[in-house]
Amino acid sequence: MRIAAARVIVTCPGRNFVTLKVVTDEGVTGVGDATLNGRELAVAAYLREHVVPALIGRDPARIEDTWQYLYKGAYWRRGPVTMTAVAAVDTALWDIKGKVAGLPVYQLLGGRSREGVTVYAHANAATTADVLAEVGRQVERGYRAVRVQTGVPGLATTYGVSAGGRTYEPADAAVPSEATWSTRRYLAHVPSVFRRVREEFGPELMLLHDVHHRLTPIEAARLGRALEPYDLTWMEDPVPAELPEGFRLIRQHTTTPIAVGEVFNSVWDCRQLITEQLIDYVRTTVVHAGGITHLRRIFDLASLYHVRSGSHGATDLSPVCLAAALHVDLSIPNFGLQEHMPHTAETDAVFPHGYRFADGYLHPSEEPGLGVDLDEELAARYPYRAASLPVNRLEDGTLHSW
Ligand code: KDG
Ligand code: MG
């Protein structure tokens, strides 16, 4: 069997997605997510111009060799654009291998290590009363873990909090919109929200919080310590992720578990954090960390150091990525949690899939391969629309991490 064609499909059923569809000379197809939020066309061009021509005629069964060929062969290794493109090819080849074998991909990865994939939902709102109501809705839906984001008094908008009752979608304008940030206001407010959530929902519910890279290590240490009475499952992305040494300081001061990794692209980005046991959850995912092949490599390293997985799963990762993530989640020994933000009805229609949610768990499809596809005719009805992630400034106008 040989690869006969590979198409890059860009579609915007509510938000932009880039998908690679690989077709073999025997008519088997495989799909891979290639979406990099706000930089979609860079990956589409990388694939179309530099990767697809080199795929034609290759043996689709040689997944590892193709991964090495794209990674080492480019000379310019790593980085989000390259690794997202590599991920798309890798994911599509796993899909093809599953279809050829007649097995769901998790079976090729060693089979089931658990009955279902525990997922966490989002509860976000501007006021504490609305946050509590939102947590209640997610608990009613059956989620056992909820990420809580709150508005901050004195700030007009806050990362992770929806505006005007709409579903939260960070990429909001063709040219980045600008928000204002104050660490002092944020640190003064957040612990009081978690106190109320714990009081109302009791000790069982797993609670998480995303700091989104906005603090310094000592500020993050202070927040982690202030949140200890509310027993968080994790505090996510407390500081900008470029400086692994910064996590040592946080660790010295707090037992609140730490999760990091949604912006990481390779095992090299996480190596120090994992081997020095500076984090508890690594949140790399299929689409941005080199596909199923490389994600497994990261999670295998993590498993040696008591670090569990917590894959990113926001709505800018397509149903193809979520489907692939679930096969990995089900099979690895050190699974922690999987993020779940349900996609819109339009997106679900463009990407027909067999994964399903029940009682707080997601279950991957039992179909051969990944159990997800892209309806190309429907996708063509939703043309690309430029959309960027916002930027963030301090109250005096200084640009800050978003
Ligand atoms: O593209 C960026 C989003 O995926 C990100 O802002 C969402 O932080 C996020 C999360 O944890 O889901
Ligand atoms: Mg995050």
Coordinates of C-alpha atoms and ligand atoms in Angstrom, one line a residue:
M1 CA 0.0 0.0 0.0
R2 CA 1.3 3.5 -0.9
I3 CA 0.1 7.0 -0.1
A4 CA -1.6 8.3 -3.3
A5 CA -2.7 11.8 -2.2
A6 CA -2.9 14.1 0.8
R7 CA -5.3 17.0 1.0
V8 CA -5.2 20.0 3.4
I9 CA -8.7 21.1 4.3
V10 CA -9.3 24.5 6.0
T11 CA -12.8 25.1 7.3
C12 CA -14.5 27.4 9.7
P13 CA -17.7 25.9 11.1
G14 CA -17.8 28.6 13.9
R15 CA -14.0 28.6 14.2
N16 CA -11.1 27.6 12.0
F17 CA -9.8 24.1 11.7
V18 CA -7.0 22.6 9.5
T19 CA -7.2 18.9 8.7
L20 CA -4.9 16.7 6.7
K21 CA -6.6 13.8 4.8
V22 CA -4.2 11.1 3.6
V23 CA -5.5 8.7 0.9
T24 CA -3.8 5.4 -0.1
D25 CA -3.8 3.8 -3.5
E26 CA -6.2 1.1 -2.0
G27 CA -8.7 3.8 -1.1
V28 CA -8.1 3.8 2.7
T29 CA -8.2 7.3 4.2
G30 CA -6.8 8.7 7.4
V31 CA -7.3 12.1 9.1
G32 CA -5.0 14.3 11.3
D33 CA -5.7 17.6 13.0
A34 CA -3.4 20.4 12.0
T35 CA -5.0 23.3 13.7
L36 CA -2.8 26.0 15.4
N37 CA -5.1 28.6 16.8
G38 CA -4.5 32.0 15.2
R39 CA -1.7 30.7 12.9
E40 CA -3.8 28.1 10.9
L41 CA -2.6 29.1 7.5
A42 CA 1.1 28.8 8.4
V43 CA 0.6 25.1 9.1
A44 CA -1.6 24.6 6.1
A45 CA 1.2 26.1 3.9
Y46 CA 3.9 24.0 5.7
L47 CA 1.9 20.9 4.9
R48 CA 0.9 21.8 1.3
E49 CA 4.3 23.2 0.2
H50 CA 6.8 21.1 2.1
V51 CA 5.2 17.9 3.5
V52 CA 2.6 16.6 1.1
P53 CA 4.9 16.3 -2.0
A54 CA 7.3 14.1 0.1
L55 CA 4.5 11.8 1.3
I56 CA 3.3 10.7 -2.1
G57 CA 4.5 7.1 -2.8
R58 CA 5.5 6.4 0.8
D59 CA 4.4 3.3 2.7
P60 CA 1.6 4.5 5.2
A61 CA 2.4 1.6 7.5
R62 CA 5.9 3.1 8.4
I63 CA 4.6 5.5 11.0
E64 CA 7.8 5.8 13.1
D65 CA 10.0 6.1 10.0
T66 CA 7.8 8.8 8.6
W67 CA 7.9 10.7 11.9
Q68 CA 11.7 10.6 11.9
Y69 CA 11.8 11.6 8.3
L70 CA 9.7 14.7 8.8
Y71 CA 11.4 15.6 12.1
K72 CA 15.1 15.0 11.4
G73 CA 14.7 15.5 7.7
A74 CA 13.6 19.1 8.0
Y75 CA 16.8 20.1 9.8
W76 CA 14.7 22.9 11.4
R77 CA 13.4 20.8 14.3
R78 CA 10.6 21.5 16.7
G79 CA 8.4 24.6 17.1
P80 CA 4.6 24.8 17.0
V81 CA 4.2 25.0 13.2
T82 CA 6.5 22.1 12.4
M83 CA 5.3 19.9 15.1
T84 CA 1.6 20.5 14.3
A85 CA 2.3 19.5 10.7
V86 CA 4.2 16.4 11.8
A87 CA 1.3 15.6 14.2
A88 CA -1.2 15.8 11.4
V89 CA 0.7 13.2 9.3
D90 CA 1.4 10.9 12.2
T91 CA -2.3 11.0 13.4
A92 CA -3.6 10.2 9.9
L93 CA -1.2 7.3 9.5
W94 CA -2.4 5.8 12.9
D95 CA -5.9 6.2 11.6
I96 CA -5.0 4.3 8.4
K97 CA -3.2 1.6 10.4
G98 CA -6.2 1.0 12.6
K99 CA -8.5 0.8 9.5
V100 CA -6.2 -1.7 7.8
A101 CA -5.9 -3.8 11.0
G102 CA -9.7 -3.6 11.6
L103 CA -9.0 -2.3 15.2
P104 CA -9.6 1.0 17.1
V105 CA -6.3 2.8 17.6
Y106 CA -6.3 2.2 21.4
Q107 CA -6.0 -1.5 20.7
L108 CA -2.8 -0.9 18.6
L109 CA -1.4 1.2 21.6
G110 CA -1.6 -1.8 24.0
G111 CA -5.4 -1.9 24.7
R112 CA -7.5 -0.5 27.4
S113 CA -6.0 0.5 30.8
R114 CA -9.3 1.8 32.2
E115 CA -13.0 1.7 31.5
G116 CA -13.4 5.3 30.4
V117 CA -11.5 8.6 30.1
T118 CA -12.3 11.0 33.0
V119 CA -12.8 14.5 31.5
Y120 CA -13.1 18.0 33.0
A121 CA -15.5 20.6 32.0
H122 CA -15.3 24.4 32.1
A123 CA -17.3 26.6 34.4
N124 CA -16.6 30.3 33.8
A125 CA -18.5 33.5 34.6
A126 CA -18.0 37.1 35.6
T127 CA -19.5 36.9 39.1
T128 CA -19.2 34.4 41.9
A129 CA -22.9 33.7 41.9
D130 CA -22.8 32.9 38.1
V131 CA -19.7 30.8 38.6
L132 CA -21.5 28.7 41.2
A133 CA -24.5 28.3 38.9
E134 CA -22.2 27.2 36.0
V135 CA -20.4 24.7 38.2
G136 CA -23.8 23.3 39.2
R137 CA -24.8 22.9 35.5
Q138 CA -21.6 20.9 34.7
V139 CA -22.1 18.7 37.8
E140 CA -25.7 18.0 36.6
R141 CA -24.3 17.1 33.2
G142 CA -22.3 14.4 35.0
Y143 CA -18.8 15.9 35.1
R144 CA -16.6 14.8 38.0
A145 CA -14.0 17.5 37.5
V146 CA -14.6 21.2 36.7
R147 CA -12.1 24.0 35.7
V148 CA -13.3 27.2 37.4
Q149 CA -12.4 30.6 35.9
T150 CA -13.8 33.8 37.3
G151 CA -14.1 37.5 36.3
V152 CA -12.0 39.8 38.4
P153 CA -13.6 42.9 40.0
G154 CA -12.1 46.0 38.4
L155 CA -11.1 44.2 35.1
A156 CA -13.5 44.5 32.1
T157 CA -12.7 41.1 30.7
T158 CA -10.7 38.1 32.0
Y159 CA -9.1 35.3 30.2
G160 CA -11.2 32.1 30.1
V161 CA -14.5 33.9 30.9
S162 CA -17.1 34.2 28.2
A163 CA -18.6 37.5 27.2
G164 CA -22.3 38.1 27.0
G165 CA -23.4 34.5 27.8
R166 CA -21.7 33.1 24.6
T167 CA -19.6 29.9 24.6
Y168 CA -16.0 30.9 25.5
E169 CA -13.9 31.3 22.3
P170 CA -10.6 33.0 22.7
A171 CA -9.8 33.9 19.1
D172 CA -12.2 36.8 18.7
A173 CA -11.0 39.2 16.0
A174 CA -8.9 39.3 12.8
V175 CA -6.5 41.7 14.5
P176 CA -5.8 40.8 18.2
S177 CA -8.2 42.5 20.6
E178 CA -6.6 44.0 23.8
A179 CA -7.5 43.1 27.4
T180 CA -6.3 44.7 30.7
W181 CA -4.7 42.6 33.4
S182 CA -3.9 43.3 37.1
T183 CA -2.1 40.5 39.1
R184 CA -2.9 42.2 42.4
R185 CA -6.7 42.3 41.7
Y186 CA -6.6 38.7 40.5
L187 CA -4.7 37.3 43.5
A188 CA -7.0 39.2 45.9
H189 CA -10.1 37.7 44.3
V190 CA -9.6 34.1 43.1
P191 CA -9.2 32.3 46.5
S192 CA -12.6 33.7 47.7
V193 CA -14.3 32.1 44.6
F194 CA -12.8 28.7 45.3
R195 CA -13.9 28.9 49.0
R196 CA -17.5 29.4 47.8
V197 CA -17.3 26.6 45.3
R198 CA -16.0 24.1 47.9
E199 CA -18.6 25.3 50.4
E200 CA -21.4 24.7 47.9
F201 CA -20.2 21.5 46.2
G202 CA -18.4 19.6 49.0
P203 CA -15.1 17.7 48.9
E204 CA -15.6 15.2 46.1
L205 CA -15.7 17.3 43.0
M206 CA -12.3 17.8 41.4
L207 CA -11.6 21.5 40.9
L208 CA -9.0 23.0 38.6
H209 CA -7.8 26.5 37.7
D210 CA -5.9 27.9 34.7
V211 CA -3.6 30.8 35.5
H212 CA -2.6 31.0 31.8
H213 CA 1.0 31.9 32.3
R214 CA 0.3 35.2 33.9
L215 CA 2.3 35.2 37.2
T216 CA 5.9 35.2 38.4
P217 CA 7.1 32.2 40.4
I218 CA 6.7 33.9 43.7
E219 CA 3.2 35.1 42.8
A220 CA 2.2 31.6 41.7
A221 CA 3.6 30.2 44.9
R222 CA 1.4 32.6 46.9
L223 CA -1.7 31.6 44.9
G224 CA -0.9 27.9 45.2
R225 CA -0.6 28.3 48.9
A226 CA -3.8 30.4 49.2
L227 CA -5.7 27.7 47.3
E228 CA -4.5 24.7 49.4
P229 CA -7.5 24.7 51.7
Y230 CA -9.7 24.2 48.6
D231 CA -7.9 21.0 47.4
L232 CA -7.3 21.8 43.7
T233 CA -6.6 18.9 41.4
W234 CA -4.3 21.3 39.6
M235 CA -3.2 24.8 39.1
E236 CA -2.5 25.2 35.4
D237 CA 0.2 27.2 33.6
P238 CA 1.1 29.3 36.7
V239 CA 4.1 31.0 35.0
P240 CA 5.3 31.5 31.4
A241 CA 6.5 28.1 30.4
E242 CA 9.9 29.0 28.8
L243 CA 11.7 28.9 32.1
P244 CA 11.5 25.5 33.8
E245 CA 13.7 26.6 36.7
G246 CA 11.0 28.9 37.7
F247 CA 8.9 26.0 38.8
R248 CA 11.4 25.1 41.5
L249 CA 10.4 28.1 43.5
I250 CA 6.7 27.4 43.2
R251 CA 7.3 23.8 44.4
Q252 CA 9.2 25.0 47.5
H253 CA 6.2 26.9 48.7
T254 CA 3.0 24.9 47.9
T255 CA 1.6 21.5 47.7
T256 CA -1.1 22.5 45.1
P257 CA -0.4 20.2 42.2
I258 CA 0.9 21.9 39.0
A259 CA -0.1 21.2 35.4
V260 CA 1.7 22.5 32.3
G261 CA 2.2 21.8 28.7
E262 CA -0.5 23.0 26.3
V263 CA 2.1 25.2 24.5
F264 CA 4.8 22.6 24.5
N265 CA 5.7 20.8 21.2
S266 CA 8.2 18.1 22.1
V267 CA 9.6 16.0 24.9
W268 CA 12.5 18.4 25.1
D269 CA 10.2 21.2 26.2
C270 CA 9.0 19.0 29.2
R271 CA 12.1 17.0 30.0
Q272 CA 13.4 19.1 32.9
L273 CA 10.0 19.7 34.4
I274 CA 9.3 16.0 34.4
T275 CA 12.7 14.6 35.4
E276 CA 13.0 17.1 38.3
Q277 CA 9.4 16.3 39.3
L278 CA 8.5 20.0 39.2
I279 CA 5.0 19.3 37.8
D280 CA 2.3 16.7 38.5
Y281 CA 0.4 16.7 35.1
V282 CA 1.8 17.2 31.6
R283 CA -0.8 18.7 29.3
T284 CA 0.7 18.2 25.9
T285 CA -1.7 16.9 23.3
V286 CA -1.7 15.0 20.0
V287 CA -2.0 18.0 17.6
H288 CA 0.7 20.3 19.1
A289 CA 3.2 17.7 20.3
G290 CA 4.0 15.7 17.2
G291 CA 1.1 13.3 17.0
I292 CA 0.3 10.0 18.8
T293 CA 3.8 8.7 18.3
H294 CA 5.5 11.6 20.1
L295 CA 2.8 12.2 22.7
R296 CA 3.3 8.6 23.8
R297 CA 7.0 9.3 24.1
I298 CA 6.3 12.2 26.4
F299 CA 3.8 10.3 28.5
D300 CA 6.2 7.3 28.8
L301 CA 8.9 9.6 30.2
A302 CA 6.4 11.2 32.5
S303 CA 5.3 7.8 33.8
L304 CA 8.8 7.2 35.1
Y305 CA 8.6 10.3 37.3
H306 CA 5.0 10.1 38.8
V307 CA 3.8 12.7 36.3
R308 CA 0.3 12.0 34.9
S309 CA -1.2 13.1 31.6
G310 CA -3.8 16.0 31.4
S311 CA -4.2 16.6 27.7
H312 CA -5.3 20.0 26.5
G313 CA -8.7 19.7 24.8
A314 CA -10.1 23.2 24.2
T315 CA -12.5 23.8 21.3
D316 CA -9.6 25.0 19.0
L317 CA -8.4 21.4 18.9
S318 CA -10.6 19.7 16.4
P319 CA -12.7 16.6 16.9
V320 CA -9.9 14.7 15.1
C321 CA -7.5 15.7 17.9
L322 CA -10.0 14.8 20.6
A323 CA -10.7 11.4 19.0
A324 CA -7.0 10.7 18.8
A325 CA -6.4 11.9 22.4
L326 CA -9.0 9.5 23.7
H327 CA -7.2 6.5 22.2
V328 CA -4.0 7.6 23.9
D329 CA -5.8 8.4 27.2
L330 CA -7.5 5.0 27.3
S331 CA -4.3 3.0 26.8
I332 CA -1.5 4.7 28.8
P333 CA -0.7 3.7 32.4
N334 CA -0.3 7.2 33.8
F335 CA -3.5 8.9 32.6
G336 CA -4.7 11.8 34.7
L337 CA -7.5 13.8 33.2
Q338 CA -8.6 15.0 29.7
E339 CA -10.0 18.4 29.0
H340 CA -13.4 18.5 27.3
M341 CA -15.1 21.5 25.8
P342 CA -17.9 20.2 23.6
H343 CA -17.7 21.5 20.0
T344 CA -20.5 23.4 18.4
A345 CA -23.2 21.5 16.4
E346 CA -21.8 22.8 13.1
T347 CA -18.3 21.5 14.0
D348 CA -19.7 18.1 15.1
A349 CA -21.5 17.9 11.7
V350 CA -18.4 18.7 9.7
F351 CA -16.4 16.0 11.7
P352 CA -18.7 13.0 12.2
H353 CA -17.3 10.9 15.1
G354 CA -18.1 8.0 17.3
Y355 CA -16.7 9.1 20.7
R356 CA -19.4 9.6 23.3
F357 CA -19.8 11.2 26.8
A358 CA -21.5 9.3 29.6
D359 CA -21.3 9.8 33.4
G360 CA -18.3 12.1 33.4
Y361 CA -16.3 9.9 31.0
L362 CA -15.5 10.1 27.3
H363 CA -15.3 6.8 25.4
P364 CA -13.5 6.5 22.1
S365 CA -15.2 5.0 19.1
E366 CA -14.9 1.2 18.7
E367 CA -14.7 1.7 14.9
P368 CA -11.4 0.7 13.2
G369 CA -9.0 3.6 13.2
L370 CA -9.7 6.8 15.1
G371 CA -13.4 6.8 14.5
V372 CA -13.7 10.3 13.2
D373 CA -13.9 11.8 9.7
L374 CA -14.1 15.1 7.8
D375 CA -17.1 15.7 5.6
E376 CA -15.3 17.6 2.8
E377 CA -18.5 18.8 1.1
L378 CA -19.9 20.2 4.2
A379 CA -16.5 21.7 5.2
A380 CA -16.3 23.6 1.9
R381 CA -19.5 25.5 3.0
Y382 CA -17.5 27.2 5.8
P383 CA -14.6 29.3 4.4
Y384 CA -11.7 30.4 6.5
R385 CA -12.1 33.6 8.5
A386 CA -9.1 35.3 10.1
A387 CA -9.2 35.2 13.9
S388 CA -6.5 35.9 16.4
L389 CA -6.0 35.3 20.1
P390 CA -6.1 38.6 22.2
V391 CA -3.2 40.4 23.7
N392 CA -3.0 41.5 27.3
R393 CA -1.7 44.8 28.9
L394 CA -1.2 45.9 32.4
E395 CA -3.2 48.8 33.6
D396 CA -0.3 51.2 32.7
G397 CA -0.2 49.8 29.1
T398 CA 2.7 47.4 29.5
L399 CA 2.3 44.3 27.3
H400 CA 1.9 41.2 29.5
S401 CA 1.6 37.4 28.9
W402 CA -1.8 36.3 27.6
Ligands
KDG1 O1 -5.6 28.4 21.7 C1 -5.5 28.7 23.0 C2 -6.6 27.9 23.8 O2 -6.6 26.6 23.5 C3 -6.2 28.1 25.3 O3 -6.3 29.4 25.6 C4 -7.2 27.3 26.1 O4 -5.8 27.5 28.0 C5 -6.6 26.9 27.4 C6 -7.1 25.6 28.0 O5 -6.5 25.2 29.0 O6 -8.0 25.0 27.5
MG2 MG -4.8 26.3 29.6

